[in-house]
Coordinates of C-alpha atoms in Angstrom, one line a residue:
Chain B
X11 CA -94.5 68.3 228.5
X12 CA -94.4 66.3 224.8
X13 CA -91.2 63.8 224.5
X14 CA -88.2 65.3 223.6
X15 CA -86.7 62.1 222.5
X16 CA -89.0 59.0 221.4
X17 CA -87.0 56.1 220.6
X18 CA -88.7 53.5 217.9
X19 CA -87.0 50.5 217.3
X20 CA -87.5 50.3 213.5
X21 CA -85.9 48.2 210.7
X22 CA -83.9 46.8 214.1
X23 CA -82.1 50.4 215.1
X24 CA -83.2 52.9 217.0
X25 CA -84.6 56.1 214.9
X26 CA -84.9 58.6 217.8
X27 CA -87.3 61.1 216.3
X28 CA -85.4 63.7 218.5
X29 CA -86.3 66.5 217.0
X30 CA -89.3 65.7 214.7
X31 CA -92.5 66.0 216.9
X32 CA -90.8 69.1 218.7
X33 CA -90.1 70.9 215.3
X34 CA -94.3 70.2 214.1
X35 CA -94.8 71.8 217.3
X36 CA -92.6 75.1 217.6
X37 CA -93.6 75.2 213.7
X38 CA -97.4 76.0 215.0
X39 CA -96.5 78.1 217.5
X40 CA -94.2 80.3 215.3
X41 CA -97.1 80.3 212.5
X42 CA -99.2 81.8 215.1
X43 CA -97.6 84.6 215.9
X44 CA -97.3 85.4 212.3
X45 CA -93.5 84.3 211.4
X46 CA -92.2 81.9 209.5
X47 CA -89.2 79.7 210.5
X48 CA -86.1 80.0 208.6
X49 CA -86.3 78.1 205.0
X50 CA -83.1 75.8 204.6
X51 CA -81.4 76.2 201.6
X52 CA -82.4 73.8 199.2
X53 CA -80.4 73.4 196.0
X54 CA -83.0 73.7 193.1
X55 CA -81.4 72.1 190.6
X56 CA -80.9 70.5 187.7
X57 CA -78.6 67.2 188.2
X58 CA -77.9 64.4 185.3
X59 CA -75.9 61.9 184.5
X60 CA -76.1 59.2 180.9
X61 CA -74.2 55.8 180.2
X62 CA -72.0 55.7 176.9
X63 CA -69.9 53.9 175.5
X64 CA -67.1 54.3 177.8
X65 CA -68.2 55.4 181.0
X66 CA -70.5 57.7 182.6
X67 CA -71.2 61.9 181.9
X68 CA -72.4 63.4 185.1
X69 CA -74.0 67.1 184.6
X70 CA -75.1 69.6 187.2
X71 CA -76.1 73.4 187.4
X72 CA -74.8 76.1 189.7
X73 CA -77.3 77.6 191.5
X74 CA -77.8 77.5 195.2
X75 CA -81.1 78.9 196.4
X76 CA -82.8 79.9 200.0
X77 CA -86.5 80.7 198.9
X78 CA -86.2 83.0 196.0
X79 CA -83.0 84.3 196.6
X80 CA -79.6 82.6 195.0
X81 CA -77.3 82.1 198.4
X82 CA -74.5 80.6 196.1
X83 CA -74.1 81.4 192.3
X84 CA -71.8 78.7 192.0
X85 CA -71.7 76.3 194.1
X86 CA -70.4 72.5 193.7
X87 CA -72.9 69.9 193.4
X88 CA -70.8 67.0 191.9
X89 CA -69.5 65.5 195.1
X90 CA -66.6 63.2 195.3
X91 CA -67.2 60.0 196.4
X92 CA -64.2 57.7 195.5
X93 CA -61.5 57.6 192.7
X94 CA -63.8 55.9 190.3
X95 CA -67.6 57.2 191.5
X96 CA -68.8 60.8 191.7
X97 CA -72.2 61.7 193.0
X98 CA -74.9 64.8 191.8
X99 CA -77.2 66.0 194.8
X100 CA -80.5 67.6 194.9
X101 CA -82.6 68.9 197.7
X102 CA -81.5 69.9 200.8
X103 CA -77.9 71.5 200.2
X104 CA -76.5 70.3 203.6
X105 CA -78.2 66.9 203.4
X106 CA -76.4 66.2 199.7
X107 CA -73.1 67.7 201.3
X108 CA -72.9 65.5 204.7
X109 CA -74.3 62.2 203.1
X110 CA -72.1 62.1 200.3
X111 CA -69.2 62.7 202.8
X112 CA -70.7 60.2 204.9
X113 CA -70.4 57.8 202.3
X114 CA -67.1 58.6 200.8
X115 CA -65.2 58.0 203.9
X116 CA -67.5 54.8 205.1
X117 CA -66.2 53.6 201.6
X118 CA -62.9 54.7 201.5
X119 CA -62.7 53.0 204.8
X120 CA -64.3 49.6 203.0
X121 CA -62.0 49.7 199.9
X122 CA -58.9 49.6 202.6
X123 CA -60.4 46.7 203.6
X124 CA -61.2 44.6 200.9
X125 CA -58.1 45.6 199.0
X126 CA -60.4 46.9 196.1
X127 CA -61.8 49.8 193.8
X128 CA -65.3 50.3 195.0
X129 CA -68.1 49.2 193.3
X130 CA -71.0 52.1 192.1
X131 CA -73.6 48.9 193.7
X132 CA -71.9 49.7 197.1
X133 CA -72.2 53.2 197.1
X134 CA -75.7 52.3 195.9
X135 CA -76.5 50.3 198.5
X136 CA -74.7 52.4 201.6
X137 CA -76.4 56.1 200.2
X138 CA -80.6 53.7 200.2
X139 CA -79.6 51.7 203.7
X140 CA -78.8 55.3 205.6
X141 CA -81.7 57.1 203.5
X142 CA -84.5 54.9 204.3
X143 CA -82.9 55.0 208.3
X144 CA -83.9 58.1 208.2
X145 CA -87.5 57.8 206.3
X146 CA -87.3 60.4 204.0
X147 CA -86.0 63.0 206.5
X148 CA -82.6 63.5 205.4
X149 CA -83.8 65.6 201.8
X150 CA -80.9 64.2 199.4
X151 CA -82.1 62.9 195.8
X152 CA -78.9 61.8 194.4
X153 CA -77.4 61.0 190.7
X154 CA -74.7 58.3 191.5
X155 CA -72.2 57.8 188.8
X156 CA -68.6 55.1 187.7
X157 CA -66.8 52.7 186.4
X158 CA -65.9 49.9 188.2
X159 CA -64.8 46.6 187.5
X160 CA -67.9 45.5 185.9
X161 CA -68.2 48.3 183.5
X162 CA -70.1 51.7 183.9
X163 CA -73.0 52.2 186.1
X164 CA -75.5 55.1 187.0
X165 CA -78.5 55.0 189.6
X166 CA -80.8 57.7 190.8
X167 CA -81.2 58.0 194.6
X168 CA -84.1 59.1 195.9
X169 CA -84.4 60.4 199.8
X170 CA -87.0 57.8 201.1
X171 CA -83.8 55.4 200.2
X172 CA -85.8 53.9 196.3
X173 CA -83.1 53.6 193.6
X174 CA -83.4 52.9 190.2
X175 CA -80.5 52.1 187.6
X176 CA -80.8 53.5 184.0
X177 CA -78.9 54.4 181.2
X178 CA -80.3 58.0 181.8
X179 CA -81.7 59.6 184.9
X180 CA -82.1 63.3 185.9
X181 CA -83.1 64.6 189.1
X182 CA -84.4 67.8 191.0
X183 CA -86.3 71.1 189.7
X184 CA -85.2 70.8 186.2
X185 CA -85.3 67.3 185.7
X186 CA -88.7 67.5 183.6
X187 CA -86.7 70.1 181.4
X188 CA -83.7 67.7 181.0
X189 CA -85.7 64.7 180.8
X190 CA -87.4 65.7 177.7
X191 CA -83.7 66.4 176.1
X192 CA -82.7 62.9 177.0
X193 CA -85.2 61.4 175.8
X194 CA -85.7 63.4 172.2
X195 CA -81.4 62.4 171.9
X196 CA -80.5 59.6 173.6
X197 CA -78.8 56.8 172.2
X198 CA -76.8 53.9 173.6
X199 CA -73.7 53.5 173.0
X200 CA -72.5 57.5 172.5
X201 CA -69.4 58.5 171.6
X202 CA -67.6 60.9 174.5
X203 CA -67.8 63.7 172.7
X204 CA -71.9 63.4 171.6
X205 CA -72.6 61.9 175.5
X206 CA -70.9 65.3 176.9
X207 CA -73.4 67.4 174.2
X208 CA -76.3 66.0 175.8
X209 CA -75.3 66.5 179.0
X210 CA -74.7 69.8 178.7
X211 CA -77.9 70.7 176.7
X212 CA -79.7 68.9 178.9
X213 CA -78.6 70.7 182.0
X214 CA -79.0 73.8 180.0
X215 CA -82.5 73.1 179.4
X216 CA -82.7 73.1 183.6
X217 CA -81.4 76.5 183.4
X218 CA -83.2 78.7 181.4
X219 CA -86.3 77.1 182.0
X220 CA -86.4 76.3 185.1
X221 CA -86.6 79.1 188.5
X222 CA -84.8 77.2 190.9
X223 CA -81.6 76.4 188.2
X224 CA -79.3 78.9 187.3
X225 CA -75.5 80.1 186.3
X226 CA -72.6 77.3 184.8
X227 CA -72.6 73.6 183.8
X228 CA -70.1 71.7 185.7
X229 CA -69.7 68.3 184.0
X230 CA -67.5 65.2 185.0
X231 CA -66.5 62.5 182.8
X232 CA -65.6 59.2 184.6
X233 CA -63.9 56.4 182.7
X234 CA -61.6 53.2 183.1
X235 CA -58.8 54.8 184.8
X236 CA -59.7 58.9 184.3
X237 CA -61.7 61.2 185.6
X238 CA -62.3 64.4 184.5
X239 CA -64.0 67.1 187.0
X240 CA -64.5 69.9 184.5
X241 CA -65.8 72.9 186.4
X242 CA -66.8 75.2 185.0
X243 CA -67.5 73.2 181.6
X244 CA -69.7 75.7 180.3
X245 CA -70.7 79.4 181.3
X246 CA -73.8 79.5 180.2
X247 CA -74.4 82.5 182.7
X248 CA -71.7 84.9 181.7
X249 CA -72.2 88.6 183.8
X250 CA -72.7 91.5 181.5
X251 CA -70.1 94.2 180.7
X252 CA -71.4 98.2 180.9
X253 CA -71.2 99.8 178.0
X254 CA -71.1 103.2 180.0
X255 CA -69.4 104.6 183.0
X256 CA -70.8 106.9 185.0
X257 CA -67.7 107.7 186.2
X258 CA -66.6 111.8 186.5
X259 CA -62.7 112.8 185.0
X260 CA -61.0 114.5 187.3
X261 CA -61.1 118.3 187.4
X262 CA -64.9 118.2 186.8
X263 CA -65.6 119.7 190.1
X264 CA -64.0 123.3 190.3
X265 CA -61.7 123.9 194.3
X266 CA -63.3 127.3 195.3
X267 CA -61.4 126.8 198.5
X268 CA -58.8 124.8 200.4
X269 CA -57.6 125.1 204.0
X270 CA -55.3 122.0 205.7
X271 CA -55.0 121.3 209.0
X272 CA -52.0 118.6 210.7
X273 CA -53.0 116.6 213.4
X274 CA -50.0 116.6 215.5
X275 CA -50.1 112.9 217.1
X276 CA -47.3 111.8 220.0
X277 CA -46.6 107.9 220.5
X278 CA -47.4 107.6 224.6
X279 CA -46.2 104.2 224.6
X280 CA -45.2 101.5 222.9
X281 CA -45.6 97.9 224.0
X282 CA -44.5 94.9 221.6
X283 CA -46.4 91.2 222.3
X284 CA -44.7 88.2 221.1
X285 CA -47.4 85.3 219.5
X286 CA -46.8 82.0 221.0
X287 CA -45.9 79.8 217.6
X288 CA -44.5 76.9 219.6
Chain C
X8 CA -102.9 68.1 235.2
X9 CA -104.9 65.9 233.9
X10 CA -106.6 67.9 231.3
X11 CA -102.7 69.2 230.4
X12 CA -101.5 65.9 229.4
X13 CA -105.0 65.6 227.3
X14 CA -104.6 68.3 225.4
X15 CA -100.4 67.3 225.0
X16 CA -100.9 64.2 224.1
X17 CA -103.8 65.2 221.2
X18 CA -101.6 67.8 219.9
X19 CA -99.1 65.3 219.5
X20 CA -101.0 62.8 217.6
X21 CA -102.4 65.4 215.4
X22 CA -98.7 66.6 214.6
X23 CA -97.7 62.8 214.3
X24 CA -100.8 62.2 211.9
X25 CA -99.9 65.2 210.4
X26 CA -96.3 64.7 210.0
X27 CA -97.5 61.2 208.8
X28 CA -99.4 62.3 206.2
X29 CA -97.0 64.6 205.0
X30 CA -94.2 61.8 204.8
X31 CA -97.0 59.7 202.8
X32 CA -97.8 62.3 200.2
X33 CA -94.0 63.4 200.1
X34 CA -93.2 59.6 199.7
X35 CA -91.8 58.5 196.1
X36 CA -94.1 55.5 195.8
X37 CA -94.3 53.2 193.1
X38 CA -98.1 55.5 192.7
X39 CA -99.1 58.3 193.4
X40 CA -102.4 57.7 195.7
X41 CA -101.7 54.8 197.7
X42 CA -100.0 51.8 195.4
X43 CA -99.3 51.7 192.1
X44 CA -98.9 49.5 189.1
X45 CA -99.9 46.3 188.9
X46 CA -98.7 42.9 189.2
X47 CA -100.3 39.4 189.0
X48 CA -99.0 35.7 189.4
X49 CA -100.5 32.6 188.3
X50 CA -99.6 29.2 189.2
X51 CA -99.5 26.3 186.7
X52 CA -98.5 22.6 186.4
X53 CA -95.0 23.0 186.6
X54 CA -94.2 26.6 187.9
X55 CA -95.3 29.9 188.0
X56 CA -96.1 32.8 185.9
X57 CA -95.8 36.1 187.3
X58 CA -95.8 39.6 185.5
X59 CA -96.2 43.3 185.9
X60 CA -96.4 46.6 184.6
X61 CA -93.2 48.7 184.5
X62 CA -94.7 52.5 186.0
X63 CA -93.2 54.4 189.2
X64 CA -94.7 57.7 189.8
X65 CA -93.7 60.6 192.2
X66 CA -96.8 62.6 191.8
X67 CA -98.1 62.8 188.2
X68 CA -94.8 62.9 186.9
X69 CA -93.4 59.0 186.0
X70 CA -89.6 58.7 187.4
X71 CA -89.0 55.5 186.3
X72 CA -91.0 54.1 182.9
X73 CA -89.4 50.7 182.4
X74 CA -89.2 49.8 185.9
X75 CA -88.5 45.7 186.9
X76 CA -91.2 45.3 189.6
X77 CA -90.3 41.3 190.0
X78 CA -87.3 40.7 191.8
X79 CA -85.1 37.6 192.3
X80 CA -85.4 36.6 195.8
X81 CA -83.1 33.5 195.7
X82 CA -82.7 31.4 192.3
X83 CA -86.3 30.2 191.7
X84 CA -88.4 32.1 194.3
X85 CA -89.3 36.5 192.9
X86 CA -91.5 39.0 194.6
X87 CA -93.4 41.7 192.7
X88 CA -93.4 44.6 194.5
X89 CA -96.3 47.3 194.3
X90 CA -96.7 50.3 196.6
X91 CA -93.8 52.6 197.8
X92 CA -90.9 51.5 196.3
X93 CA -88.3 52.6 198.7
X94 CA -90.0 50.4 201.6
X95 CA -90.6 47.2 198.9
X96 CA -86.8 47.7 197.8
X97 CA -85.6 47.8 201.3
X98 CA -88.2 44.7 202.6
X99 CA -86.8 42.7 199.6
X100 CA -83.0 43.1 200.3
X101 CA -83.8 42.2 203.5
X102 CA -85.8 39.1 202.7
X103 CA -83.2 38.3 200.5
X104 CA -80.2 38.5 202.6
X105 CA -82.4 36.5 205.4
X106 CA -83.1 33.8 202.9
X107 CA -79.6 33.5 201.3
X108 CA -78.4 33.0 204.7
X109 CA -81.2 30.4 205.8
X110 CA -80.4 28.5 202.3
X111 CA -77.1 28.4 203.1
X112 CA -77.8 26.8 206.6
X113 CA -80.2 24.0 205.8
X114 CA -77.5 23.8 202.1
X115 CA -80.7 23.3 200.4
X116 CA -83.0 25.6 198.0
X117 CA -85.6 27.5 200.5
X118 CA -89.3 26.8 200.3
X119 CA -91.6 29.5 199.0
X120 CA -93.9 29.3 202.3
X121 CA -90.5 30.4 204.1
X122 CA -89.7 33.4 201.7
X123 CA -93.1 34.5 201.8
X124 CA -93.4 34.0 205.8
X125 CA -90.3 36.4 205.8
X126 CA -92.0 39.2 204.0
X127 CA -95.6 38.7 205.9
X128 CA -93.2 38.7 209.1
X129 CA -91.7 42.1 208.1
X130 CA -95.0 43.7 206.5
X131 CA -96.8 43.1 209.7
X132 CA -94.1 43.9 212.8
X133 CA -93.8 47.2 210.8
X134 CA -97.3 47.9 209.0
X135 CA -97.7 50.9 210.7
X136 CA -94.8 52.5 209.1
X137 CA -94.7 50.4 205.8
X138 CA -96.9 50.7 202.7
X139 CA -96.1 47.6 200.6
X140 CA -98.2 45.2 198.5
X141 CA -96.1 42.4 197.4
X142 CA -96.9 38.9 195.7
X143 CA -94.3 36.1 196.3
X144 CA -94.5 33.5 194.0
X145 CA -91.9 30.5 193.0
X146 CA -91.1 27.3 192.6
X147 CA -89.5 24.3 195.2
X148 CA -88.9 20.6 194.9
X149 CA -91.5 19.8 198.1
X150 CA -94.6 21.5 196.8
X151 CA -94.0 22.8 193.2
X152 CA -95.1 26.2 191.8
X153 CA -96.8 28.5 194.5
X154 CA -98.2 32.2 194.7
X155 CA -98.4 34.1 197.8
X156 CA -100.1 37.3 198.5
X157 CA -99.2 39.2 201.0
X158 CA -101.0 42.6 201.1
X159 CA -101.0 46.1 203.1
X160 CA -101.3 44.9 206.4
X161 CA -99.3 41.7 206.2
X162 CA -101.4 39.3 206.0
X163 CA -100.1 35.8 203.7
X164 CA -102.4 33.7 202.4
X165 CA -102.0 31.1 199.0
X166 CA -103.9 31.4 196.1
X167 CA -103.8 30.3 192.6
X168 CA -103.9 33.8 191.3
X169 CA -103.3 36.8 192.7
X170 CA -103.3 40.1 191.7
X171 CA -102.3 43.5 193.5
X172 CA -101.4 47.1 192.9
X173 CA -103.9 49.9 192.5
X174 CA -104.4 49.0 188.9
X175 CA -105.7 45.5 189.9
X176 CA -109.2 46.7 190.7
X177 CA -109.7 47.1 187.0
X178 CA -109.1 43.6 186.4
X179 CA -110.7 41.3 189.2
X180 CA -113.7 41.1 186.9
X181 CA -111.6 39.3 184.3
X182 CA -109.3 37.6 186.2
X183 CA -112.4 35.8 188.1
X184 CA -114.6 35.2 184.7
X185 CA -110.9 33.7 182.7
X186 CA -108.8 31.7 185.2
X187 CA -109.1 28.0 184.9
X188 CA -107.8 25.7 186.9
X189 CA -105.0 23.4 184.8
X190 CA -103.9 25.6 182.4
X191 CA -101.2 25.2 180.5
X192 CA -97.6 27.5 180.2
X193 CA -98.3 29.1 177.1
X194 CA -102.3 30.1 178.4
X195 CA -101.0 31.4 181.8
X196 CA -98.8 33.9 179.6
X197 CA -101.5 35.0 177.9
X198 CA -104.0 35.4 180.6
X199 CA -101.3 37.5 182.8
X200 CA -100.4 39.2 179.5
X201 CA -104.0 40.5 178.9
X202 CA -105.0 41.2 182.3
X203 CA -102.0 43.5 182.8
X204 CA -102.7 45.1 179.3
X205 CA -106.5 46.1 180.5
X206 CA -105.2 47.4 183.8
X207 CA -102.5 49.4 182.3
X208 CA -105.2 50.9 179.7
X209 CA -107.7 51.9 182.8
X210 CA -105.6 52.9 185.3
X211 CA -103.3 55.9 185.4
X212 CA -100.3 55.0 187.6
X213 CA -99.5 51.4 185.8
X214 CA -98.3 51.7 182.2
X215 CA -94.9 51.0 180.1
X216 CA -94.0 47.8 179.4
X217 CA -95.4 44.2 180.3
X218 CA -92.5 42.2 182.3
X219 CA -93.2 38.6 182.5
X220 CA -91.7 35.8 183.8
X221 CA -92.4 31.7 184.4
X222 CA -90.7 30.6 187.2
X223 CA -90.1 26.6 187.0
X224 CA -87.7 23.7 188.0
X225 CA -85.8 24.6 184.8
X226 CA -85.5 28.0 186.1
X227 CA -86.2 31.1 185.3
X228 CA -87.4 32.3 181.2
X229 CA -88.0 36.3 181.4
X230 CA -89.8 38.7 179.0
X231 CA -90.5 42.2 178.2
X232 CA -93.6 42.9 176.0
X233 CA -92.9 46.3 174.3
X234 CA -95.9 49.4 174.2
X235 CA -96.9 48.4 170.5
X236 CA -96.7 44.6 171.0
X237 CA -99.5 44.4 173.4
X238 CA -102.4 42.3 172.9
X239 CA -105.3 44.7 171.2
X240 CA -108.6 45.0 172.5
X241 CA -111.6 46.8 171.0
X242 CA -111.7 50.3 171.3
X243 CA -114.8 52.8 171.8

């Protein structure tokens, strides 16, 4: 009976809120016979990123969660968006993924074009255009990182498609936690090797105080030229080691008895299928 | 039948006012109950003064705390943005791009009227789905310094001082009992200067820094007035 498809012509394209009105409505109707619909699984996270004197320090957690249980225990969350720019997501894990691939290849496809390195402002600019499209639907908050041609640059990206640029940003769960690092330590103009420190005690502070942030620090270090992705940078999460076994030596259960029986098995036929590798 | 589609049609617009609502609460604005911070311009012999508080809030938590809500438009015309500041950001790139492209075509500087018809243009084909207060104030050769105000809603109208944001209600008071016609530069500054400073110490969701600027034929002269560098007033 409702519209499946209501097309608004907003911002001069068409949103068609396909699925939104249905969803509110099947949502009800579940809730009334008692379920719940499935939860997607959101990353919970702790993602940062700090200007220094050289470039950019991008930081990220681990942990993947779907409700209160950890789907991934490490999972990827600084995405590759071109040679010189890598991007942290929070939120939605699929959202993060598809958007920052989105963007990657719409820029990839741009930098053919001009002939250029991309620029972190067009990254900027592509990730807000598509995020406010879609009015806060698509749940990606994002930590953009580089270096481009005019020097080092970092914005926050939030999913209603608002950006800010600062020397220092954090995002999801644990940004409150890693905030209050950043701003107790940061200076301008760090040193790599200070800049990498903060990020990773910053990101640390997501983990253990934070539910929703868990397991290793992945950091990555852009520069004028370099890149380095390094995953895992810290295991902050090691697993345990027993100290005990519980396993029994052989010979600690006495044979009272042992009988043996062959199966005596014919081949009936045999029939040999060739795969078609052409 | 008939009572079918009723009953379809007022499910629907309690999910869209629902859905609505959650998309407002959910929004990232530049405040957290309807429109944050506040900004203020002042025209003068000569130009303009405009300034605001540097506060955007998701919630009670502050994501950005040295914010720039005044942005350049084209060389000598800004905006000062309050409300959510994904839909000012986007409105103002917009603008911008239209403007840039209509300066280029009459190759002269745009009037301020024109920049600020482009925003109330915008703010009022899409009100429903927009929350944005912003002020558009500049200068141009035909009719020197002008403020523009064009609220929620998207109406324009001039005035010779505006002010806006949620903090703004603190400050009317003042702002009517102080403003003079004729003043002078250096008096503007201050006025916008203390205004901002009483409605960043009443209201929760504007606070941080003061960022001024006087927009003029000479251009544009910006500054930041720091937490401990505000004007003091006395304390209970």
């Amino acid at each position: 009976k409702c519209p499946l498809v209501v097309s608004r012509t907003f911002w001069g394209k068409n949103i068609k809120c396909v699925c939104f009105y249905r969803n509110a409505l099947l949502e009800a109707d579940i809730n009334k016979l008692g379920f719940s619909s499935p939860a997607a699984r959101k990353t919970g996270t702790t993602i940062c990123g700090v200007v220094y004197k050289d470039g950019v320090v991008l930081g990220a957690d681990t942990r993947a969660t779907e409700g209160m249980v950890v789907a991934d225990k490490n999972c990827s969350k600084i995405h590759y968006i071109s040679p010189n720019i890598y991007c942290c997501g929070a939120g939605t894990a699929a959202d993060t993924e598809m958007t920052t691939q989105i963007i990657s290849s719409n820029l990839e496809l741009h930098s053919l074009s001009t002939g250029r390195l991309p620029r972190v402002t067009t990254a900027n600019r592509m990730l807000k255009q598509m995020l406010f499209r879609y009015q806060g639907y698509i749940g990606a908050a994002l930590v953009l990182g580089g270096v481009d041609c005019n020097g080092p640059h970092l914005y926050s990206i939030y999913p209603h498609g608002s950006t800010d640029k600062l020397p220092y940003v954090t995002m999801g769960s644990g940004s409150l936690a890693a905030m209050a690092v950043f701003e107790d330590r940061y200076r301008p103009n760090m040193e790599e090797e200070e800049a990498k420190r903060l990020v990773r005690d910053a990101i640390a502070a997501g983990i253990f105080n934070d539910l929703g942030s868990g397991s290793n620090i992945d950091l990555c270090v852009i520069t004028k030229g370099k890149v380095d992705y390094l995953r895992p940078h810290d295991m902050a999460n090691k697993k345990g080691v027993r100290t005990g076994s519980y396993r029994y030596k052989h010979g600690t259960t006495g044979v009272l008895t042992k009988a043996v029986t062959p199966l005596n098995l014919e081949v009936v036929e045999e029939s040999v299928q060739t795969m078609d590798t052409s | 039948m008939c009572v079918c589609v009723c009953v379809c049609v007022c499910v629907l617009q309690c999910c869209r006012s629902a859905a609505v609502c959650l998309c407002s609460s959910a929004r990232r604005g530049l405040s957290c109950n309807g429109w944050s911070g506040t900004i203020m311009a002042v025209e003068f012999e000569g130009g303009v003064v405009i300034g605001a508080d540097s506060r955007t809030t998701t919630g009670a938590y502050i994501a950005n705390r040295v914010t720039d809500k005044l942005t350049p438009i084209h060389e000598r015309i800004f905006c000062c943005r309050s409300g959510s500041a994904a839909d000012t950001q986007a409105i103002a790139d917009a603008v911008t791009y239209q403007l840039g492209f209509h300066s280029i075509e009459l190759d002269e500087a745009p009037l301020v009227q024109t920049a600020a018809s482009l925003f109330r243009e915008m703010c009022y084909r899409y009100r429903e789905e927009l929350m944005a207060g912003i002020i558009v104030a500049g200068w141009d050769p035909r009719r020197g310094g002008q403020v523009y105000t064009v609220p929620v809603g998207g109406m324009m109208t001039r005035q010779p001082v505006s002010v806006g944001g949620s903090g703004s209600s603190y400050i009317y008071g003042y702002v009517d009992s102080n403003y003079r016609a004729g003043m002078s530069k250096e008096e503007c500054l201050k006025f916008t200067a203390e205004a901002l400073t009483l409605a960043m110490e009443r209201d929760g969701s504007s606070g941080g820094v003061v960022r001024l600027a006087v927009v003029s034929e000479q251009g544009v002269e910006r500054q930041v007035i720091l937490g401990n560098q505000l004007p003091k007033f006395s304390t209970v």
